[in-house]
CSV table of C-alpha atoms and ligand atoms in Angstrom, one decimal:
chain,number,residue,atom,x,y,z
U,501,UNK,CA,-1.2,68.4,248.9
U,502,UNK,CA,-3.0,65.8,251.0
U,503,UNK,CA,-6.2,64.1,249.6
U,504,UNK,CA,-8.9,62.0,251.1
U,505,UNK,CA,-9.0,58.5,249.5
U,506,UNK,CA,-12.8,58.3,249.8
U,507,UNK,CA,-14.3,61.7,249.0
U,508,UNK,CA,-11.3,63.3,247.2
U,509,UNK,CA,-11.3,66.5,249.3
U,510,UNK,CA,-7.9,68.2,249.2
U,511,UNK,CA,-6.0,69.8,252.0
U,512,UNK,CA,-2.7,71.7,252.2
U,513,UNK,CA,0.5,69.8,253.2
U,514,UNK,CA,1.1,71.7,256.4
U,515,UNK,CA,-2.3,71.0,257.9
U,516,UNK,CA,-1.8,68.4,260.7
U,517,UNK,CA,-4.7,66.0,260.1
U,518,UNK,CA,-4.8,62.2,260.1
U,519,UNK,CA,-8.3,61.6,258.7
U,520,UNK,CA,-10.6,63.6,256.4
U,521,UNK,CA,-12.3,66.3,258.4
U,522,UNK,CA,-15.2,66.1,255.9
U,523,UNK,CA,-16.0,62.3,255.7
U,524,UNK,CA,-13.6,60.7,258.3
U,525,UNK,CA,-11.8,58.5,255.8
U,526,UNK,CA,-8.0,58.1,255.5
U,527,UNK,CA,-5.7,60.4,253.6
U,528,UNK,CA,-2.9,60.2,251.1
U,529,UNK,CA,-0.1,62.5,250.1
U,530,UNK,CA,-0.1,63.6,246.5
U,531,UNK,CA,3.4,64.2,245.1
U,532,UNK,CA,3.8,66.4,242.1
U,533,UNK,CA,6.8,65.3,240.0
U,534,UNK,CA,7.6,65.5,236.3
U,535,UNK,CA,11.0,64.0,235.8
U,536,UNK,CA,12.7,61.6,233.5
U,537,UNK,CA,13.7,58.3,235.1
U,538,UNK,CA,17.3,58.8,234.0
U,539,UNK,CA,17.8,61.4,236.8
U,540,UNK,CA,17.9,58.5,239.2
U,541,UNK,CA,20.9,56.9,237.4
U,542,UNK,CA,24.2,56.8,239.3
U,543,UNK,CA,22.7,58.0,242.6
U,544,UNK,CA,23.3,56.3,245.9
U,545,UNK,CA,20.7,53.5,246.5
U,546,UNK,CA,18.6,54.7,249.3
U,547,UNK,CA,15.1,56.2,249.9
U,548,UNK,CA,16.3,59.7,248.9
U,549,UNK,CA,17.5,58.5,245.5
U,550,UNK,CA,13.9,59.3,244.6
U,551,UNK,CA,13.6,62.6,246.4
U,552,UNK,CA,11.8,64.4,243.5
U,553,UNK,CA,8.9,61.9,244.1
U,554,UNK,CA,8.7,62.5,247.9
U,555,UNK,CA,6.7,65.6,248.9
U,556,UNK,CA,8.7,67.0,251.8
U,557,UNK,CA,11.4,69.7,252.2
U,558,UNK,CA,14.7,68.1,251.3
U,559,UNK,CA,16.6,70.7,253.4
U,560,UNK,CA,15.0,69.1,256.5
U,561,UNK,CA,15.9,65.5,255.8
U,562,UNK,CA,16.5,63.2,258.9
U,563,UNK,CA,18.1,60.1,257.5
U,564,UNK,CA,20.1,57.0,258.5
U,565,UNK,CA,20.8,56.1,254.9
U,566,UNK,CA,17.8,53.7,254.8
U,567,UNK,CA,16.5,51.8,251.8
U,568,UNK,CA,18.6,50.3,249.0
U,569,UNK,CA,18.1,46.9,250.6
U,570,UNK,CA,19.3,43.6,249.2
U,571,UNK,CA,17.3,42.1,246.3
U,572,UNK,CA,18.2,38.4,246.4
U,573,UNK,CA,17.5,35.9,243.7
U,574,UNK,CA,16.5,32.7,245.5
U,575,UNK,CA,17.2,29.8,243.1
U,576,UNK,CA,16.8,26.9,245.5
U,577,UNK,CA,13.4,27.9,246.9
U,578,UNK,CA,12.2,29.3,243.5
U,579,UNK,CA,13.1,26.1,241.7
U,580,UNK,CA,11.4,24.0,244.3
U,581,UNK,CA,8.2,26.1,243.9
U,582,UNK,CA,8.5,26.5,240.1
U,583,UNK,CA,8.7,30.3,240.2
U,584,UNK,CA,11.4,32.9,239.5
U,585,UNK,CA,11.8,34.2,243.0
U,586,UNK,CA,13.4,37.4,244.4
U,587,UNK,CA,13.4,38.3,248.1
U,588,UNK,CA,13.5,41.9,249.1
U,589,UNK,CA,15.3,41.9,252.4
U,590,UNK,CA,13.9,44.9,254.4
U,591,UNK,CA,15.6,43.6,257.6
U,592,UNK,CA,18.8,45.2,256.3
U,593,UNK,CA,17.5,48.7,257.0
U,594,UNK,CA,19.2,50.6,259.8
U,595,UNK,CA,16.9,49.5,262.6
U,596,UNK,CA,16.1,46.2,261.0
U,597,UNK,CA,12.8,46.7,259.4
U,598,UNK,CA,11.1,48.5,256.5
U,599,UNK,CA,9.7,51.1,258.9
U,600,UNK,CA,12.8,53.1,258.6
U,601,UNK,CA,11.8,54.1,255.0
U,602,UNK,CA,8.6,55.5,256.4
U,603,UNK,CA,10.2,57.1,259.4
U,604,UNK,CA,12.9,59.1,257.5
U,605,UNK,CA,10.1,60.8,255.6
U,606,UNK,CA,7.8,61.1,258.6
U,607,UNK,CA,10.5,62.6,260.7
U,608,UNK,CA,11.5,65.0,257.9
U,609,UNK,CA,7.9,66.1,257.9
U,610,UNK,CA,7.9,66.5,261.6
U,611,UNK,CA,11.0,68.8,261.3
U,612,UNK,CA,9.3,70.8,258.6
U,613,UNK,CA,6.2,71.3,260.8
U,614,UNK,CA,8.4,72.2,263.8
U,615,UNK,CA,6.8,69.8,266.2
U,616,UNK,CA,8.5,68.9,269.5
U,617,UNK,CA,7.1,65.5,270.3
U,618,UNK,CA,6.4,62.5,268.2
U,619,UNK,CA,4.5,59.3,269.1
U,620,UNK,CA,3.3,56.0,267.9
U,621,UNK,CA,1.5,52.8,269.0
U,622,UNK,CA,3.4,49.7,267.8
U,623,UNK,CA,3.7,46.0,267.7
U,624,UNK,CA,7.4,46.7,268.0
U,625,UNK,CA,9.2,47.7,264.8
U,626,UNK,CA,7.5,51.1,264.4
U,627,UNK,CA,8.5,52.0,267.9
U,628,UNK,CA,12.1,50.9,267.4
U,629,UNK,CA,12.4,52.9,264.2
U,630,UNK,CA,10.7,56.0,265.6
U,631,UNK,CA,12.9,56.0,268.7
U,632,UNK,CA,16.0,56.0,266.5
U,633,UNK,CA,14.8,58.7,264.1
U,634,UNK,CA,13.5,60.8,267.0
U,635,UNK,CA,16.9,60.6,268.6
U,636,UNK,CA,18.6,61.7,265.4
U,637,UNK,CA,16.1,64.5,264.9
U,638,UNK,CA,16.4,65.6,268.6
U,639,UNK,CA,12.7,65.2,269.3
U,640,UNK,CA,10.8,63.8,272.3
U,641,UNK,CA,9.4,60.3,271.5
U,642,UNK,CA,6.5,58.5,273.2
U,643,UNK,CA,5.6,54.9,272.3
U,644,UNK,CA,2.7,52.7,273.3
U,645,UNK,CA,3.2,49.0,273.2
U,646,UNK,CA,0.8,46.1,273.8
U,647,UNK,CA,1.9,44.5,277.1
U,648,UNK,CA,3.7,41.2,276.8
U,649,UNK,CA,3.3,41.0,273.0
U,650,UNK,CA,6.4,42.8,271.7
U,651,UNK,CA,9.5,40.8,270.6
U,652,UNK,CA,12.5,41.4,272.7
U,653,UNK,CA,14.8,43.0,270.1
U,654,UNK,CA,12.2,45.6,269.3
U,655,UNK,CA,11.6,46.5,272.9
U,656,UNK,CA,15.3,46.8,273.5
U,657,UNK,CA,15.7,49.2,270.6
U,658,UNK,CA,12.8,51.5,271.6
U,659,UNK,CA,14.1,51.7,275.2
U,660,UNK,CA,17.8,52.1,274.2
U,661,UNK,CA,17.2,54.9,271.7
U,662,UNK,CA,15.6,56.8,274.6
U,663,UNK,CA,11.9,56.7,273.8
U,664,UNK,CA,9.4,57.1,276.7
U,665,UNK,CA,7.9,53.6,276.5
U,666,UNK,CA,4.5,52.8,277.9
U,667,UNK,CA,3.4,49.1,278.1
U,668,UNK,CA,-0.3,49.3,277.6
U,669,UNK,CA,-2.7,46.9,279.2
U,670,UNK,CA,-4.5,46.1,275.9
U,671,UNK,CA,-3.7,45.0,272.3
U,672,UNK,CA,-2.2,47.1,269.5
U,673,UNK,CA,-5.6,48.3,268.2
U,674,UNK,CA,-6.5,49.7,271.7
U,675,UNK,CA,-3.0,51.3,272.0
U,676,UNK,CA,-3.3,52.9,268.6
U,677,UNK,CA,-6.8,54.3,269.4
U,678,UNK,CA,-5.4,56.0,272.6
U,679,UNK,CA,-2.3,57.3,270.8
U,680,UNK,CA,-4.4,58.7,268.0
U,681,UNK,CA,-6.7,60.5,270.4
U,682,UNK,CA,-3.6,62.2,272.0
U,683,UNK,CA,-2.4,63.2,268.6
U,684,UNK,CA,-5.8,64.7,267.7
U,685,UNK,CA,-5.6,66.7,271.0
U,686,UNK,CA,-2.3,68.0,269.6
U,687,UNK,CA,-0.1,66.6,272.4
U,688,UNK,CA,2.2,64.9,269.9
U,689,UNK,CA,2.7,64.3,266.1
U,690,UNK,CA,1.5,60.9,265.2
U,691,UNK,CA,3.9,58.7,263.2
U,692,UNK,CA,1.9,55.6,262.7
U,693,UNK,CA,1.1,54.7,259.1
U,694,UNK,CA,-2.2,56.5,259.2
U,695,UNK,CA,0.1,59.5,258.7
U,696,UNK,CA,0.3,59.7,254.9
U,697,UNK,CA,3.9,60.9,254.9
U,698,UNK,CA,5.0,57.5,256.4
U,699,UNK,CA,3.7,55.8,253.3
U,700,UNK,CA,5.6,58.2,251.0
U,701,UNK,CA,8.8,56.7,252.4
U,702,UNK,CA,7.6,53.1,252.2
U,703,UNK,CA,6.5,53.4,248.6
U,704,UNK,CA,10.2,53.4,247.7
U,705,UNK,CA,10.1,49.6,248.2
U,706,UNK,CA,8.0,49.5,245.0
U,707,UNK,CA,10.3,52.0,243.3
U,708,UNK,CA,13.4,49.9,244.1
U,709,UNK,CA,11.8,46.6,243.0
U,710,UNK,CA,11.0,47.9,239.5
U,711,UNK,CA,14.2,49.9,239.2
U,712,UNK,CA,16.3,46.8,240.2
U,713,UNK,CA,14.4,44.7,237.6
U,714,UNK,CA,15.6,47.1,234.9
U,715,UNK,CA,12.4,49.2,234.8
U,716,UNK,CA,10.1,46.2,234.7
U,717,UNK,CA,7.4,45.0,237.0
U,718,UNK,CA,7.4,41.5,238.5
U,719,UNK,CA,4.3,39.5,237.9
U,720,UNK,CA,3.5,39.5,241.6
U,721,UNK,CA,4.6,41.1,244.9
U,722,UNK,CA,3.8,39.1,248.1
U,723,UNK,CA,4.1,40.6,251.6
U,724,UNK,CA,2.7,40.3,255.1
U,725,UNK,CA,-0.2,42.5,256.0
U,726,UNK,CA,-0.9,43.9,259.5
U,727,UNK,CA,-2.0,47.5,259.8
U,728,UNK,CA,-2.1,47.4,255.9
U,729,UNK,CA,0.1,50.5,255.3
U,730,UNK,CA,2.9,48.7,253.5
U,731,UNK,CA,0.9,47.0,250.8
U,732,UNK,CA,-0.8,50.3,250.2
U,733,UNK,CA,2.5,52.1,250.0
U,734,UNK,CA,4.1,49.7,247.6
U,735,UNK,CA,1.1,49.8,245.3
U,736,UNK,CA,1.1,53.6,245.4
U,737,UNK,CA,4.8,53.7,244.5
U,738,UNK,CA,4.5,51.3,241.6
U,739,UNK,CA,1.4,52.9,240.3
U,740,UNK,CA,3.1,56.3,240.3
U,741,UNK,CA,6.0,54.9,238.2
U,742,UNK,CA,3.5,53.3,235.9
U,743,UNK,CA,1.6,56.5,235.5
U,744,UNK,CA,4.8,58.3,234.9
U,745,UNK,CA,5.5,55.9,232.0
U,746,UNK,CA,8.6,54.4,233.7
U,747,UNK,CA,7.2,50.8,233.6
U,748,UNK,CA,4.7,49.2,231.2
U,749,UNK,CA,3.1,46.5,233.5
U,750,UNK,CA,1.8,46.3,237.1
U,751,UNK,CA,2.3,43.5,239.6
U,752,UNK,CA,-0.5,41.5,241.3
U,753,UNK,CA,-0.4,42.8,244.9
U,754,UNK,CA,-0.7,39.8,247.2
U,755,UNK,CA,-1.2,40.2,250.9
U,756,UNK,CA,-0.7,37.5,253.5
U,757,UNK,CA,-2.2,37.6,257.0
U,758,UNK,CA,-1.9,35.3,260.0
U,759,UNK,CA,-5.0,33.1,260.4
U,760,UNK,CA,-5.9,34.6,263.8
U,761,UNK,CA,-5.5,38.2,262.6
U,762,UNK,CA,-7.0,38.3,259.1
U,763,UNK,CA,-9.7,40.9,258.7
U,764,UNK,CA,-8.5,41.9,255.2
U,765,UNK,CA,-8.3,38.3,254.0
U,766,UNK,CA,-11.9,37.8,255.3
U,767,UNK,CA,-13.1,40.8,253.3
U,768,UNK,CA,-11.3,39.6,250.2
U,769,UNK,CA,-13.0,36.2,250.5
U,770,UNK,CA,-16.3,38.0,250.4
U,771,UNK,CA,-15.2,40.2,247.5
U,772,UNK,CA,-16.0,43.1,249.8
U,773,UNK,CA,-14.5,46.5,250.4
U,774,UNK,CA,-15.7,46.4,254.0
U,775,UNK,CA,-13.3,45.2,256.6
U,776,UNK,CA,-14.9,43.7,259.8
U,777,UNK,CA,-12.4,44.1,262.7
U,778,UNK,CA,-11.2,40.9,264.5
U,779,UNK,CA,-11.9,41.4,268.2
U,780,UNK,CA,-9.1,39.4,269.8
U,781,UNK,CA,-6.3,39.0,267.2
U,782,UNK,CA,-3.8,36.3,268.0
U,783,UNK,CA,-0.7,35.0,266.2
U,784,UNK,CA,2.9,34.1,267.0
U,785,UNK,CA,3.9,36.7,264.4
U,786,UNK,CA,3.3,39.5,266.9
U,787,UNK,CA,4.3,42.2,264.4
U,788,UNK,CA,1.0,41.5,262.5
U,789,UNK,CA,-1.2,40.8,265.5
U,790,UNK,CA,-3.7,43.4,264.5
U,791,UNK,CA,-7.5,43.2,264.3
U,792,UNK,CA,-8.5,46.6,262.9
U,793,UNK,CA,-6.0,47.7,260.2
U,794,UNK,CA,-6.3,51.5,259.7
U,795,UNK,CA,-5.3,51.3,256.0
U,796,UNK,CA,-7.8,48.6,255.0
U,797,UNK,CA,-9.5,50.7,252.3
U,798,UNK,CA,-6.1,51.4,250.6
U,799,UNK,CA,-5.0,47.8,250.9
U,800,UNK,CA,-8.2,46.4,249.5
U,801,UNK,CA,-8.0,48.9,246.6
U,802,UNK,CA,-4.4,47.8,246.0
U,803,UNK,CA,-5.5,44.1,245.9
U,804,UNK,CA,-8.6,44.5,243.7
U,805,UNK,CA,-7.1,47.1,241.4
U,806,UNK,CA,-4.1,45.0,240.7
U,807,UNK,CA,-6.0,41.8,240.2
U,808,UNK,CA,-4.1,40.5,243.3
U,809,UNK,CA,-5.0,38.2,246.1
U,810,UNK,CA,-5.2,37.9,249.9
U,811,UNK,CA,-4.6,34.7,251.8
U,812,UNK,CA,-4.1,33.5,255.4
U,813,UNK,CA,-1.4,31.2,256.8
U,814,UNK,CA,-1.2,29.4,260.1
U,815,UNK,CA,1.4,30.0,262.8
U,816,UNK,CA,3.0,26.6,262.0
U,817,UNK,CA,3.2,27.5,258.3
U,818,UNK,CA,4.9,30.8,259.3
U,819,UNK,CA,7.4,29.1,261.5
U,820,UNK,CA,8.2,26.5,258.9
U,821,UNK,CA,8.8,29.1,256.3
U,822,UNK,CA,10.9,31.2,258.6
U,823,UNK,CA,13.2,28.2,259.3
U,824,UNK,CA,13.3,27.1,255.7
U,825,UNK,CA,14.3,30.5,254.4
U,826,UNK,CA,17.0,30.7,257.0
U,827,UNK,CA,18.4,27.2,256.2
U,828,UNK,CA,18.1,27.0,252.4
U,829,UNK,CA,18.8,30.6,251.4
U,830,UNK,CA,20.6,32.0,254.4
U,831,UNK,CA,18.1,34.8,254.9
U,832,UNK,CA,17.1,35.4,258.6
U,833,UNK,CA,13.8,37.0,259.1
U,834,UNK,CA,11.3,37.5,261.9
U,835,UNK,CA,8.1,35.4,262.0
U,836,UNK,CA,5.8,38.1,260.4
U,837,UNK,CA,8.1,38.5,257.5
U,838,UNK,CA,8.1,34.7,256.8
U,839,UNK,CA,4.3,35.0,256.2
U,840,UNK,CA,5.1,36.1,252.6
U,841,UNK,CA,7.1,32.9,252.0
U,842,UNK,CA,4.5,30.7,253.7
U,843,UNK,CA,1.9,32.5,251.6
U,844,UNK,CA,3.8,31.9,248.4
U,845,UNK,CA,4.0,28.2,249.1
U,846,UNK,CA,0.3,28.0,249.9
U,847,UNK,CA,-0.7,29.9,246.8
U,848,UNK,CA,1.6,27.7,244.6
U,849,UNK,CA,0.0,24.6,246.1
U,850,UNK,CA,-3.5,26.1,245.4
U,851,UNK,CA,-2.7,27.0,241.8
U,852,UNK,CA,-3.2,30.8,242.4
U,853,UNK,CA,0.4,31.5,241.7
U,854,UNK,CA,1.2,30.0,238.3
U,855,UNK,CA,4.4,28.2,237.3
U,856,UNK,CA,7.1,30.4,236.0
U,857,UNK,CA,5.8,33.6,237.5
U,858,UNK,CA,8.3,36.3,238.5
U,859,UNK,CA,7.5,36.8,242.2
U,860,UNK,CA,9.0,39.2,244.7
U,861,UNK,CA,8.5,38.3,248.3
U,862,UNK,CA,9.1,41.3,250.7
U,863,UNK,CA,10.6,40.1,254.0
U,864,UNK,CA,10.0,42.9,256.4
U,865,UNK,CA,12.1,42.5,259.5
U,866,UNK,CA,15.3,40.9,260.7
U,867,UNK,CA,15.6,37.6,262.5
U,868,UNK,CA,17.3,39.3,265.5
U,869,UNK,CA,14.1,41.3,266.2
U,870,UNK,CA,12.7,38.2,267.8
U,871,UNK,CA,15.5,36.1,269.3
U,872,UNK,CA,13.2,34.1,271.6
U,873,UNK,CA,11.4,32.6,268.6
U,874,UNK,CA,14.6,31.8,266.8
U,875,UNK,CA,16.1,30.1,269.8
U,876,UNK,CA,13.0,28.1,270.5
U,877,UNK,CA,13.0,26.7,267.0
U,878,UNK,CA,16.7,25.7,267.2
U,879,UNK,CA,18.8,22.9,268.8
U,880,UNK,CA,20.6,24.1,272.0
U,881,UNK,CA,24.3,24.4,271.8
U,882,UNK,CA,26.2,21.3,273.0
U,883,UNK,CA,28.1,22.1,276.2
U,884,UNK,CA,31.6,20.6,276.0
U,885,UNK,CA,35.1,21.1,277.3
U,886,UNK,CA,37.8,22.5,275.1
U,887,UNK,CA,39.6,19.1,274.9
U,888,UNK,CA,40.6,18.5,271.3
U,889,UNK,CA,40.0,14.7,271.4
U,890,UNK,CA,36.5,15.1,272.7
U,891,UNK,CA,35.7,17.8,270.2
U,892,UNK,CA,37.1,15.8,267.2
U,893,UNK,CA,35.2,12.8,268.4
U,894,UNK,CA,31.9,14.7,268.6
U,895,UNK,CA,32.4,16.3,265.1
U,896,UNK,CA,33.6,13.2,263.3
U,897,UNK,CA,31.0,11.0,264.8
U,898,UNK,CA,28.2,13.3,263.8
U,899,UNK,CA,28.8,12.6,260.1
T,42,LIG,N1,6.1,42.9,259.0
T,42,LIG,C1,6.7,43.4,260.1
T,42,LIG,C2,8.0,42.9,260.5
T,42,LIG,C3,6.0,44.5,260.8
T,42,LIG,O1,6.6,45.0,261.8
T,42,LIG,C4,4.8,44.9,260.3
T,42,LIG,C5,4.0,46.0,261.0
T,42,LIG,C6,4.2,44.3,259.1
T,42,LIG,C7,4.9,43.3,258.5
T,42,LIG,C8,2.9,44.7,258.6
T,42,LIG,O2,3.0,45.9,257.9
T,42,LIG,O3,1.3,47.1,259.2
T,42,LIG,O4,2.1,48.0,257.0
T,42,LIG,O5,0.7,46.0,257.1
T,42,LIG,N2,4.4,46.4,262.1
T,42,LIG,C9,3.7,47.6,262.8
T,42,LIG,C10,4.5,48.0,264.0
T,42,LIG,C11,2.3,47.5,263.0
T,42,LIG,O6,4.0,48.6,264.9
T,42,LIG,O7,5.7,47.8,264.0
T,42,LIG,P1,1.7,46.8,257.8
């Protein structure tokens, strides 16, 4: 079943709709599972470990063995900030971002529905992931990207996996509007996160976190927020396991946005449920350069219902956090992902995050997604001959 998050109207699973035909609000999928958590024991760690909780036909699964990502305890950074810190490394998914969790479920739904063409608008990662899963499912794939604002690795992936790539003269919000219109006209099946089945895959981040913590919730989960699907999905997953009695507590959902693209943080500051779009969003973290997040209602519910928080960080804070995480903990992430770490630091400084909290930062995409930014932030290699005396001299003199 699919349900409207605002008016509660219900629709059958096989109806291809992206918003509520009655009130125009966004939709959620409603899984119907009644299992004991012990059935997950001993299964391979991936999205489909939790197949009973994902409402699609398991005979149609299109998978690249996504999910089951590293859950890394970060002592050095955690000790410095006075928190018990885990980092959930979503860059370790098959195409290098958390989008693969959503795409395995979305593509499975596409197979179930028997569609021939799938499409998305994207700041990069969604298109990379969709292109790979469409290749695996054997479907035509069309992607719209905001011109000049997509990191190189992501663009390479979308093109190389064989998607038809259109570089749109406009930003992500404009590209998504156009793509959604084409989907409504039934030229393609839309696999942006407004499609509720995408979030059914991404909610497994929440499942894995509490499962990895021995069926306990952390105090807080911090993650970057762009189109606002992922924070909604993680909250949905954790709430489902809470309602099933698998865990006894809930985390404070904490979203971090880039200063120049922060409509949800602005709404949060006003204690409002109404998101006012940002006209010309701008940030170095191109993945979250979004002014009108489609899942804002779900995200604000997640934040308010969990007693959570929403904060902004500057581009400099993002880049500092990205480098710091790479150099102190060995975890390489793209700029948008580092917003969660930058946000944690800011919230510790401001006293919002309390000392001793058990915090999980979700880092959403791999450092190789955006090689230009990584290279710009680094020292150029020293050009030198292979002469051993010169090399010894250079290395010894450095210390
Ligand atoms: N981090 C990364 C690396 C992303 O690619 C995105 C979104 C987000 C965070 C934000 O997640 O949109 O669910 O709030 N990227 C989308 C894309 C928009 O097209 O790849 P969100």
